[in-house]
Amino acid sequence: MATLTEQLTRTSVRVDKLTRRYGDRIILDGIDLEIPSGQFVALLGRSGSGKSTLLRALAGLDHGVKGSGRLSVPARVSVAFQDSRLLPWKRVADNVILGAAGSRDAKARTNTTLAEVGLAGRGHDWPNQLSGGEQQRAALARALVNDPELLLADEPFGALDALTRIKMHELLRDLVQRHRPTVLLVTHDVDEAIVLADRVVVLDQGVISEDITIDLPHPRPYGDQHLADYRIHLLRALGVGPGAKADE
C-alpha cells in the first residue's frame, strides 16, 4: 500500500482551461486546477460563482452544457449531494448497495460501511424512519461503499442543524482517514472549510481567486484560535468584513 506521502505526489484531478457557459453567461472562465491524490479540498465561493458547475463537470453530470477545456478524474468517482437522495421505496441497505453495483461482495461491503457511519442494524429500515442526519449518514455510506478514488460532495451538510453538522464533520474526517479518497467539498461555510480541508480554493466570478493550504493538524475544533487568521482571510476573499474585495 502506498504511504500518504506517496499518494499526495500523484495527481488525482486535473482541470485545464475549463470553461462552461449557460446561454451568454460564462460560469467557469478558463479554470486550471490540480488536486493530488488523497488531498481534501474545500471549494468556497458566493452564490453563482461556479462551485456546483465545477463539481458537476468533474462528476460528468453536465452533458449538453456549452464549454471547453480538459478534465482528468479517476475511474471511481462518487457524489454526495445536499439532500440524501435516498430512494423512498427501497430500504436503507438497498439504497447503500446501489453504490456497490457490480461488486461481488456488495452485501458485505454494505454492512461494513453502514457500521462505519453508525447505522449498524438499520439496513432494514425505510429512509423515512431515519432522522435527517441519519439519512445523510446513509448517503455517505452509499458514496463510500465502493471505495471511490474521488469523492465529490456538494454541500452535504447544508440542510442539517448546527449540532448535527458538527457531528457529521467528525464522521466525514474519520471516513476520509479510513478510505483515503481525494475529496472536493463544495460549501458556503468558511468554518466548515477550514475545520475539514487540507486546502481551500475560492471561486469568484468563474475564476480561482484564492488557493491556500490549511497548515494545521487534525482535529481542528471550532473556536480554535489558530483558525482565526484563515477565517479572516477567506471571509475577506468572499467579500465579508474590513478589507474585503469589493464587487465590480
PDB file of C-alpha atoms in Angstrom:
ATOM      1  CA  MET A   1       0.000   0.000   0.000  1.00  0.00           C
ATOM      2  CA  ALA A   2       1.285   3.474  -0.854  1.00  0.00           C
ATOM      3  CA  THR A   3       2.032   5.833   2.015  1.00  0.00           C
ATOM      4  CA  LEU A   4       0.108   9.105   2.279  1.00  0.00           C
ATOM      5  CA  THR A   5       3.231  10.992   1.150  1.00  0.00           C
ATOM      6  CA  GLU A   6       3.413   8.821  -1.959  1.00  0.00           C
ATOM      7  CA  GLN A   7      -0.310   9.264  -2.609  1.00  0.00           C
ATOM      8  CA  LEU A   8      -0.011  13.024  -2.464  1.00  0.00           C
ATOM      9  CA  THR A   9       2.659  13.012  -5.174  1.00  0.00           C
ATOM     10  CA  ARG A  10       0.147  11.673  -7.700  1.00  0.00           C
ATOM     11  CA  THR A  11      -2.408  13.861  -9.417  1.00  0.00           C
ATOM     12  CA  SER A  12      -5.984  12.689  -8.885  1.00  0.00           C
ATOM     13  CA  VAL A  13      -7.805  15.591 -10.556  1.00  0.00           C
ATOM     14  CA  ARG A  14      -6.539  17.789 -13.374  1.00  0.00           C
ATOM     15  CA  VAL A  15      -8.536  20.632 -14.895  1.00  0.00           C
ATOM     16  CA  ASP A  16      -7.089  22.581 -17.830  1.00  0.00           C
ATOM     17  CA  LYS A  17      -8.652  25.778 -19.188  1.00  0.00           C
ATOM     18  CA  LEU A  18     -12.163  24.647 -18.264  1.00  0.00           C
ATOM     19  CA  THR A  19     -14.945  26.922 -19.484  1.00  0.00           C
ATOM     20  CA  ARG A  20     -18.668  26.451 -19.008  1.00  0.00           C
ATOM     21  CA  ARG A  21     -21.468  28.683 -20.330  1.00  0.00           C
ATOM     22  CA  TYR A  22     -25.213  28.895 -19.796  1.00  0.00           C
ATOM     23  CA  GLY A  23     -26.534  30.884 -22.714  1.00  0.00           C
ATOM     24  CA  ASP A  24     -24.382  34.005 -22.987  1.00  0.00           C
ATOM     25  CA  ARG A  25     -23.269  33.824 -19.360  1.00  0.00           C
ATOM     26  CA  ILE A  26     -19.813  32.438 -18.596  1.00  0.00           C
ATOM     27  CA  ILE A  27     -19.928  30.390 -15.377  1.00  0.00           C
ATOM     28  CA  LEU A  28     -16.384  28.971 -15.430  1.00  0.00           C
ATOM     29  CA  ASP A  29     -13.766  31.039 -17.203  1.00  0.00           C
ATOM     30  CA  GLY A  30     -10.653  29.044 -18.074  1.00  0.00           C
ATOM     31  CA  ILE A  31     -10.200  27.184 -14.746  1.00  0.00           C
ATOM     32  CA  ASP A  32      -6.872  25.426 -14.095  1.00  0.00           C
ATOM     33  CA  LEU A  33      -6.765  23.128 -11.060  1.00  0.00           C
ATOM     34  CA  GLU A  34      -4.762  20.132  -9.891  1.00  0.00           C
ATOM     35  CA  ILE A  35      -5.605  18.057  -6.820  1.00  0.00           C
ATOM     36  CA  PRO A  36      -3.071  15.462  -5.603  1.00  0.00           C
ATOM     37  CA  SER A  37      -4.334  12.020  -4.709  1.00  0.00           C
ATOM     38  CA  GLY A  38      -5.616  11.825  -1.148  1.00  0.00           C
ATOM     39  CA  GLN A  39      -5.969  15.587  -0.637  1.00  0.00           C
ATOM     40  CA  PHE A  40      -9.119  17.088   0.920  1.00  0.00           C
ATOM     41  CA  VAL A  41     -10.043  20.326  -0.877  1.00  0.00           C
ATOM     42  CA  ALA A  42     -12.881  22.656   0.101  1.00  0.00           C
ATOM     43  CA  LEU A  43     -14.346  24.850  -2.648  1.00  0.00           C
ATOM     44  CA  LEU A  44     -15.755  28.158  -1.418  1.00  0.00           C
ATOM     45  CA  GLY A  45     -17.499  30.942  -3.280  1.00  0.00           C
ATOM     46  CA  ARG A  46     -20.521  33.176  -3.269  1.00  0.00           C
ATOM     47  CA  SER A  47     -23.754  32.002  -4.934  1.00  0.00           C
ATOM     48  CA  GLY A  48     -23.316  31.902  -8.687  1.00  0.00           C
ATOM     49  CA  SER A  49     -19.524  31.694  -8.552  1.00  0.00           C
ATOM     50  CA  GLY A  50     -19.441  28.341 -10.352  1.00  0.00           C
ATOM     51  CA  LYS A  51     -18.815  25.894  -7.483  1.00  0.00           C
ATOM     52  CA  SER A  52     -21.551  23.404  -8.293  1.00  0.00           C
ATOM     53  CA  THR A  53     -20.898  23.781 -12.016  1.00  0.00           C
ATOM     54  CA  LEU A  54     -17.287  22.706 -11.493  1.00  0.00           C
ATOM     55  CA  LEU A  55     -18.355  19.774  -9.327  1.00  0.00           C
ATOM     56  CA  ARG A  56     -20.919  18.633 -11.893  1.00  0.00           C
ATOM     57  CA  ALA A  57     -18.307  18.838 -14.638  1.00  0.00           C
ATOM     58  CA  LEU A  58     -15.930  16.639 -12.607  1.00  0.00           C
ATOM     59  CA  ALA A  59     -18.773  14.197 -11.935  1.00  0.00           C
ATOM     60  CA  GLY A  60     -19.671  14.022 -15.629  1.00  0.00           C
ATOM     61  CA  LEU A  61     -23.148  15.378 -14.905  1.00  0.00           C
ATOM     62  CA  ASP A  62     -23.112  18.412 -17.186  1.00  0.00           C
ATOM     63  CA  HIS A  63     -23.878  16.767 -20.522  1.00  0.00           C
ATOM     64  CA  GLY A  64     -25.152  19.254 -23.079  1.00  0.00           C
ATOM     65  CA  VAL A  65     -23.678  22.290 -21.323  1.00  0.00           C
ATOM     66  CA  LYS A  66     -21.621  24.502 -23.621  1.00  0.00           C
ATOM     67  CA  GLY A  67     -17.965  24.741 -22.774  1.00  0.00           C
ATOM     68  CA  SER A  68     -14.399  23.761 -23.500  1.00  0.00           C
ATOM     69  CA  GLY A  69     -11.240  22.614 -21.750  1.00  0.00           C
ATOM     70  CA  ARG A  70      -9.946  19.292 -20.472  1.00  0.00           C
ATOM     71  CA  LEU A  71     -10.762  17.219 -17.386  1.00  0.00           C
ATOM     72  CA  SER A  72      -8.995  14.232 -15.904  1.00  0.00           C
ATOM     73  CA  VAL A  73     -10.516  12.325 -12.960  1.00  0.00           C
ATOM     74  CA  PRO A  74     -10.017   8.814 -11.527  1.00  0.00           C
ATOM     75  CA  ALA A  75     -12.067   5.831 -12.661  1.00  0.00           C
ATOM     76  CA  ARG A  76     -14.079   5.533  -9.429  1.00  0.00           C
ATOM     77  CA  VAL A  77     -15.948   8.746  -8.610  1.00  0.00           C
ATOM     78  CA  SER A  78     -18.802   9.143  -6.107  1.00  0.00           C
ATOM     79  CA  VAL A  79     -21.055  12.140  -5.452  1.00  0.00           C
ATOM     80  CA  ALA A  80     -22.812  13.195  -2.231  1.00  0.00           C
ATOM     81  CA  PHE A  81     -25.468  15.902  -2.514  1.00  0.00           C
ATOM     82  CA  GLN A  82     -27.084  18.363  -0.099  1.00  0.00           C
ATOM     83  CA  ASP A  83     -30.157  16.142   0.204  1.00  0.00           C
ATOM     84  CA  SER A  84     -29.617  12.433   0.758  1.00  0.00           C
ATOM     85  CA  ARG A  85     -31.461  11.380  -2.422  1.00  0.00           C
ATOM     86  CA  LEU A  86     -32.350   8.054  -0.852  1.00  0.00           C
ATOM     87  CA  LEU A  87     -34.978   6.155  -2.829  1.00  0.00           C
ATOM     88  CA  PRO A  88     -38.036   6.063  -0.528  1.00  0.00           C
ATOM     89  CA  TRP A  89     -39.280   2.740  -1.949  1.00  0.00           C
ATOM     90  CA  LYS A  90     -36.011   0.965  -1.073  1.00  0.00           C
ATOM     91  CA  ARG A  91     -34.779   0.070   2.393  1.00  0.00           C
ATOM     92  CA  VAL A  92     -31.611   1.687   3.703  1.00  0.00           C
ATOM     93  CA  ALA A  93     -29.329  -1.240   2.842  1.00  0.00           C
ATOM     94  CA  ASP A  94     -30.824  -1.452  -0.658  1.00  0.00           C
ATOM     95  CA  ASN A  95     -30.074   2.256  -1.142  1.00  0.00           C
ATOM     96  CA  VAL A  96     -26.485   1.865   0.010  1.00  0.00           C
ATOM     97  CA  ILE A  97     -25.825  -1.236  -2.078  1.00  0.00           C
ATOM     98  CA  LEU A  98     -26.534   0.819  -5.221  1.00  0.00           C
ATOM     99  CA  GLY A  99     -23.101   2.361  -4.714  1.00  0.00           C
ATOM    100  CA  ALA A 100     -21.504  -1.094  -4.836  1.00  0.00           C
ATOM    101  CA  ALA A 101     -23.228  -2.225  -8.026  1.00  0.00           C
ATOM    102  CA  GLY A 102     -21.149  -4.848  -9.781  1.00  0.00           C
ATOM    103  CA  SER A 103     -19.060  -5.783  -6.728  1.00  0.00           C
ATOM    104  CA  ARG A 104     -19.046  -9.481  -5.846  1.00  0.00           C
ATOM    105  CA  ASP A 105     -19.031  -8.665  -2.143  1.00  0.00           C
ATOM    106  CA  ALA A 106     -21.591  -5.868  -2.374  1.00  0.00           C
ATOM    107  CA  LYS A 107     -23.692  -7.090   0.565  1.00  0.00           C
ATOM    108  CA  ALA A 108     -20.679  -7.431   2.867  1.00  0.00           C
ATOM    109  CA  ARG A 109     -19.397  -4.008   1.793  1.00  0.00           C
ATOM    110  CA  THR A 110     -22.809  -2.502   2.503  1.00  0.00           C
ATOM    111  CA  ASN A 111     -22.995  -3.945   6.021  1.00  0.00           C
ATOM    112  CA  THR A 112     -19.433  -2.828   6.809  1.00  0.00           C
ATOM    113  CA  THR A 113     -19.976   0.696   5.529  1.00  0.00           C
ATOM    114  CA  LEU A 114     -23.285   1.092   7.361  1.00  0.00           C
ATOM    115  CA  ALA A 115     -21.440   0.176  10.551  1.00  0.00           C
ATOM    116  CA  GLU A 116     -18.719   2.731   9.741  1.00  0.00           C
ATOM    117  CA  VAL A 117     -21.295   5.531   9.528  1.00  0.00           C
ATOM    118  CA  GLY A 118     -23.030   4.486  12.739  1.00  0.00           C
ATOM    119  CA  LEU A 119     -26.028   2.736  11.161  1.00  0.00           C
ATOM    120  CA  ALA A 120     -25.274  -0.866  12.030  1.00  0.00           C
ATOM    121  CA  GLY A 121     -28.549  -2.776  12.276  1.00  0.00           C
ATOM    122  CA  ARG A 122     -30.517  -0.077  10.427  1.00  0.00           C
ATOM    123  CA  GLY A 123     -30.258  -1.592   6.959  1.00  0.00           C
ATOM    124  CA  HIS A 124     -33.841  -2.928   7.022  1.00  0.00           C
ATOM    125  CA  ASP A 125     -35.307   0.463   7.944  1.00  0.00           C
ATOM    126  CA  TRP A 126     -37.070   2.645   5.406  1.00  0.00           C
ATOM    127  CA  PRO A 127     -35.482   6.068   4.677  1.00  0.00           C
ATOM    128  CA  ASN A 128     -38.398   7.889   6.339  1.00  0.00           C
ATOM    129  CA  GLN A 129     -37.587   6.102   9.603  1.00  0.00           C
ATOM    130  CA  LEU A 130     -34.216   7.882   9.727  1.00  0.00           C
ATOM    131  CA  SER A 131     -33.547  11.403  11.014  1.00  0.00           C
ATOM    132  CA  GLY A 132     -32.068  13.983   8.656  1.00  0.00           C
ATOM    133  CA  GLY A 133     -28.584  13.326   9.991  1.00  0.00           C
ATOM    134  CA  GLU A 134     -29.042   9.567   9.685  1.00  0.00           C
ATOM    135  CA  GLN A 135     -30.216   9.952   6.097  1.00  0.00           C
ATOM    136  CA  GLN A 136     -27.017  11.840   5.299  1.00  0.00           C
ATOM    137  CA  ARG A 137     -25.024   9.073   7.012  1.00  0.00           C
ATOM    138  CA  ALA A 138     -26.716   6.571   4.709  1.00  0.00           C
ATOM    139  CA  ALA A 139     -25.932   8.785   1.718  1.00  0.00           C
ATOM    140  CA  LEU A 140     -22.267   8.912   2.764  1.00  0.00           C
ATOM    141  CA  ALA A 141     -22.277   5.123   3.101  1.00  0.00           C
ATOM    142  CA  ARG A 142     -23.637   4.814  -0.427  1.00  0.00           C
ATOM    143  CA  ALA A 143     -20.955   7.204  -1.721  1.00  0.00           C
ATOM    144  CA  LEU A 144     -18.122   5.348   0.027  1.00  0.00           C
ATOM    145  CA  VAL A 145     -19.225   1.709  -0.202  1.00  0.00           C
ATOM    146  CA  ASN A 146     -17.209   1.090  -3.372  1.00  0.00           C
ATOM    147  CA  ASP A 147     -14.049   2.845  -2.087  1.00  0.00           C
ATOM    148  CA  PRO A 148     -14.078   5.750  -4.564  1.00  0.00           C
ATOM    149  CA  GLU A 149     -10.827   7.350  -5.600  1.00  0.00           C
ATOM    150  CA  LEU A 150     -12.596  10.722  -5.761  1.00  0.00           C
ATOM    151  CA  LEU A 151     -15.462  11.869  -3.513  1.00  0.00           C
ATOM    152  CA  LEU A 152     -17.351  14.941  -4.718  1.00  0.00           C
ATOM    153  CA  ALA A 153     -19.564  16.469  -2.027  1.00  0.00           C
ATOM    154  CA  ASP A 154     -21.957  19.302  -2.884  1.00  0.00           C
ATOM    155  CA  GLU A 155     -22.902  20.970   0.429  1.00  0.00           C
ATOM    156  CA  PRO A 156     -23.822  17.603   2.004  1.00  0.00           C
ATOM    157  CA  PHE A 157     -24.439  19.127   5.456  1.00  0.00           C
ATOM    158  CA  GLY A 158     -26.130  22.367   4.416  1.00  0.00           C
ATOM    159  CA  ALA A 159     -29.630  21.266   5.453  1.00  0.00           C
ATOM    160  CA  LEU A 160     -28.625  19.966   8.895  1.00  0.00           C
ATOM    161  CA  ASP A 161     -28.848  21.769  12.222  1.00  0.00           C
ATOM    162  CA  ALA A 162     -25.622  23.119  13.734  1.00  0.00           C
ATOM    163  CA  LEU A 163     -25.011  20.317  16.265  1.00  0.00           C
ATOM    164  CA  THR A 164     -25.723  17.546  13.764  1.00  0.00           C
ATOM    165  CA  ARG A 165     -23.449  19.261  11.248  1.00  0.00           C
ATOM    166  CA  ILE A 166     -20.524  19.246  13.693  1.00  0.00           C
ATOM    167  CA  LYS A 167     -21.056  15.509  14.325  1.00  0.00           C
ATOM    168  CA  MET A 168     -21.141  14.897  10.583  1.00  0.00           C
ATOM    169  CA  HIS A 169     -17.877  16.803  10.169  1.00  0.00           C
ATOM    170  CA  GLU A 170     -16.221  14.476  12.669  1.00  0.00           C
ATOM    171  CA  LEU A 171     -17.671  11.457  10.879  1.00  0.00           C
ATOM    172  CA  LEU A 172     -16.530  12.651   7.452  1.00  0.00           C
ATOM    173  CA  ARG A 173     -12.946  13.229   8.623  1.00  0.00           C
ATOM    174  CA  ASP A 174     -12.913   9.758  10.163  1.00  0.00           C
ATOM    175  CA  LEU A 175     -14.250   8.174   6.976  1.00  0.00           C
ATOM    176  CA  VAL A 176     -11.739  10.038   4.829  1.00  0.00           C
ATOM    177  CA  GLN A 177      -8.911   8.820   7.052  1.00  0.00           C
ATOM    178  CA  ARG A 178     -10.134   5.234   6.621  1.00  0.00           C
ATOM    179  CA  HIS A 179     -10.900   5.227   2.908  1.00  0.00           C
ATOM    180  CA  ARG A 180      -8.309   7.778   1.697  1.00  0.00           C
ATOM    181  CA  PRO A 181     -10.233   9.206  -1.259  1.00  0.00           C
ATOM    182  CA  THR A 182      -9.396  12.528  -2.821  1.00  0.00           C
ATOM    183  CA  VAL A 183     -12.195  14.889  -1.701  1.00  0.00           C
ATOM    184  CA  LEU A 184     -13.664  18.026  -3.245  1.00  0.00           C
ATOM    185  CA  LEU A 185     -16.213  19.580  -0.872  1.00  0.00           C
ATOM    186  CA  VAL A 186     -18.392  22.433  -2.114  1.00  0.00           C
ATOM    187  CA  THR A 187     -19.520  24.643   0.762  1.00  0.00           C
ATOM    188  CA  HIS A 188     -20.642  28.171   1.673  1.00  0.00           C
ATOM    189  CA  ASP A 189     -19.394  27.704   5.228  1.00  0.00           C
ATOM    190  CA  VAL A 190     -15.908  29.111   5.876  1.00  0.00           C
ATOM    191  CA  ASP A 191     -15.646  27.359   9.246  1.00  0.00           C
ATOM    192  CA  GLU A 192     -16.609  24.036   7.684  1.00  0.00           C
ATOM    193  CA  ALA A 193     -13.905  24.509   5.066  1.00  0.00           C
ATOM    194  CA  ILE A 194     -11.076  25.311   7.466  1.00  0.00           C
ATOM    195  CA  VAL A 195     -12.054  22.652  10.017  1.00  0.00           C
ATOM    196  CA  LEU A 196     -12.197  19.860   7.433  1.00  0.00           C
ATOM    197  CA  ALA A 197      -9.944  20.616   4.486  1.00  0.00           C
ATOM    198  CA  ASP A 198      -6.228  20.404   3.766  1.00  0.00           C
ATOM    199  CA  ARG A 199      -6.638  23.152   1.173  1.00  0.00           C
ATOM    200  CA  VAL A 200      -9.264  25.793   0.376  1.00  0.00           C
ATOM    201  CA  VAL A 201      -9.936  27.101  -3.128  1.00  0.00           C
ATOM    202  CA  VAL A 202     -12.139  30.172  -3.636  1.00  0.00           C
ATOM    203  CA  LEU A 203     -14.071  30.730  -6.854  1.00  0.00           C
ATOM    204  CA  ASP A 204     -15.066  34.277  -7.754  1.00  0.00           C
ATOM    205  CA  GLN A 205     -16.986  35.072 -10.942  1.00  0.00           C
ATOM    206  CA  GLY A 206     -15.829  31.891 -12.618  1.00  0.00           C
ATOM    207  CA  VAL A 207     -12.123  32.100 -11.784  1.00  0.00           C
ATOM    208  CA  ILE A 208      -9.972  30.925  -8.877  1.00  0.00           C
ATOM    209  CA  SER A 209      -9.225  33.939  -6.698  1.00  0.00           C
ATOM    210  CA  GLU A 210      -7.613  32.165  -3.711  1.00  0.00           C
ATOM    211  CA  ASP A 211      -5.871  28.832  -3.223  1.00  0.00           C
ATOM    212  CA  ILE A 212      -4.472  28.307   0.283  1.00  0.00           C
ATOM    213  CA  THR A 213      -3.197  25.395   2.349  1.00  0.00           C
ATOM    214  CA  ILE A 214      -4.585  24.975   5.881  1.00  0.00           C
ATOM    215  CA  ASP A 215      -1.320  24.098   7.590  1.00  0.00           C
ATOM    216  CA  LEU A 216      -2.751  22.823  10.876  1.00  0.00           C
ATOM    217  CA  PRO A 217      -3.055  19.288  12.274  1.00  0.00           C
ATOM    218  CA  HIS A 218      -6.347  17.490  12.824  1.00  0.00           C
ATOM    219  CA  PRO A 219      -8.590  17.514  14.746  1.00  0.00           C
ATOM    220  CA  ARG A 220      -9.392  21.228  14.453  1.00  0.00           C
ATOM    221  CA  PRO A 221     -12.150  22.127  16.919  1.00  0.00           C
ATOM    222  CA  TYR A 222     -14.473  25.015  16.208  1.00  0.00           C
ATOM    223  CA  GLY A 223     -13.298  28.103  18.068  1.00  0.00           C
ATOM    224  CA  ASP A 224      -9.615  27.133  17.827  1.00  0.00           C
ATOM    225  CA  GLN A 225      -7.778  30.472  17.810  1.00  0.00           C
ATOM    226  CA  HIS A 226      -5.264  29.093  15.289  1.00  0.00           C
ATOM    227  CA  LEU A 227      -8.055  29.078  12.692  1.00  0.00           C
ATOM    228  CA  ALA A 228      -8.818  32.786  13.115  1.00  0.00           C
ATOM    229  CA  ASP A 229      -6.337  34.117  10.567  1.00  0.00           C
ATOM    230  CA  TYR A 230      -7.550  31.668   7.907  1.00  0.00           C
ATOM    231  CA  ARG A 231     -11.155  32.606   8.648  1.00  0.00           C
ATOM    232  CA  ILE A 232     -10.497  36.349   8.324  1.00  0.00           C
ATOM    233  CA  HIS A 233      -8.529  35.870   5.111  1.00  0.00           C
ATOM    234  CA  LEU A 234     -11.215  33.740   3.485  1.00  0.00           C
ATOM    235  CA  LEU A 235     -14.078  35.966   4.594  1.00  0.00           C
ATOM    236  CA  ARG A 236     -12.311  38.923   3.003  1.00  0.00           C
ATOM    237  CA  ALA A 237     -11.881  36.922  -0.197  1.00  0.00           C
ATOM    238  CA  LEU A 238     -15.629  36.277  -0.134  1.00  0.00           C
ATOM    239  CA  GLY A 239     -16.418  39.973   0.301  1.00  0.00           C
ATOM    240  CA  VAL A 240     -17.162  39.948   4.023  1.00  0.00           C
ATOM    241  CA  GLY A 241     -15.575  42.201   6.653  1.00  0.00           C
ATOM    242  CA  PRO A 242     -12.990  45.019   6.596  1.00  0.00           C
ATOM    243  CA  GLY A 243     -10.611  44.831   3.682  1.00  0.00           C
ATOM    244  CA  ALA A 244     -12.954  42.609   1.704  1.00  0.00           C
ATOM    245  CA  LYS A 245     -12.776  42.539  -2.059  1.00  0.00           C
ATOM    246  CA  ALA A 246     -15.461  44.817  -3.416  1.00  0.00           C
ATOM    247  CA  ASP A 247     -17.836  43.703  -6.167  1.00  0.00           C
ATOM    248  CA  GLU A 248     -17.196  45.275  -9.515  1.00  0.00           C
TER     249      GLU A 248
END
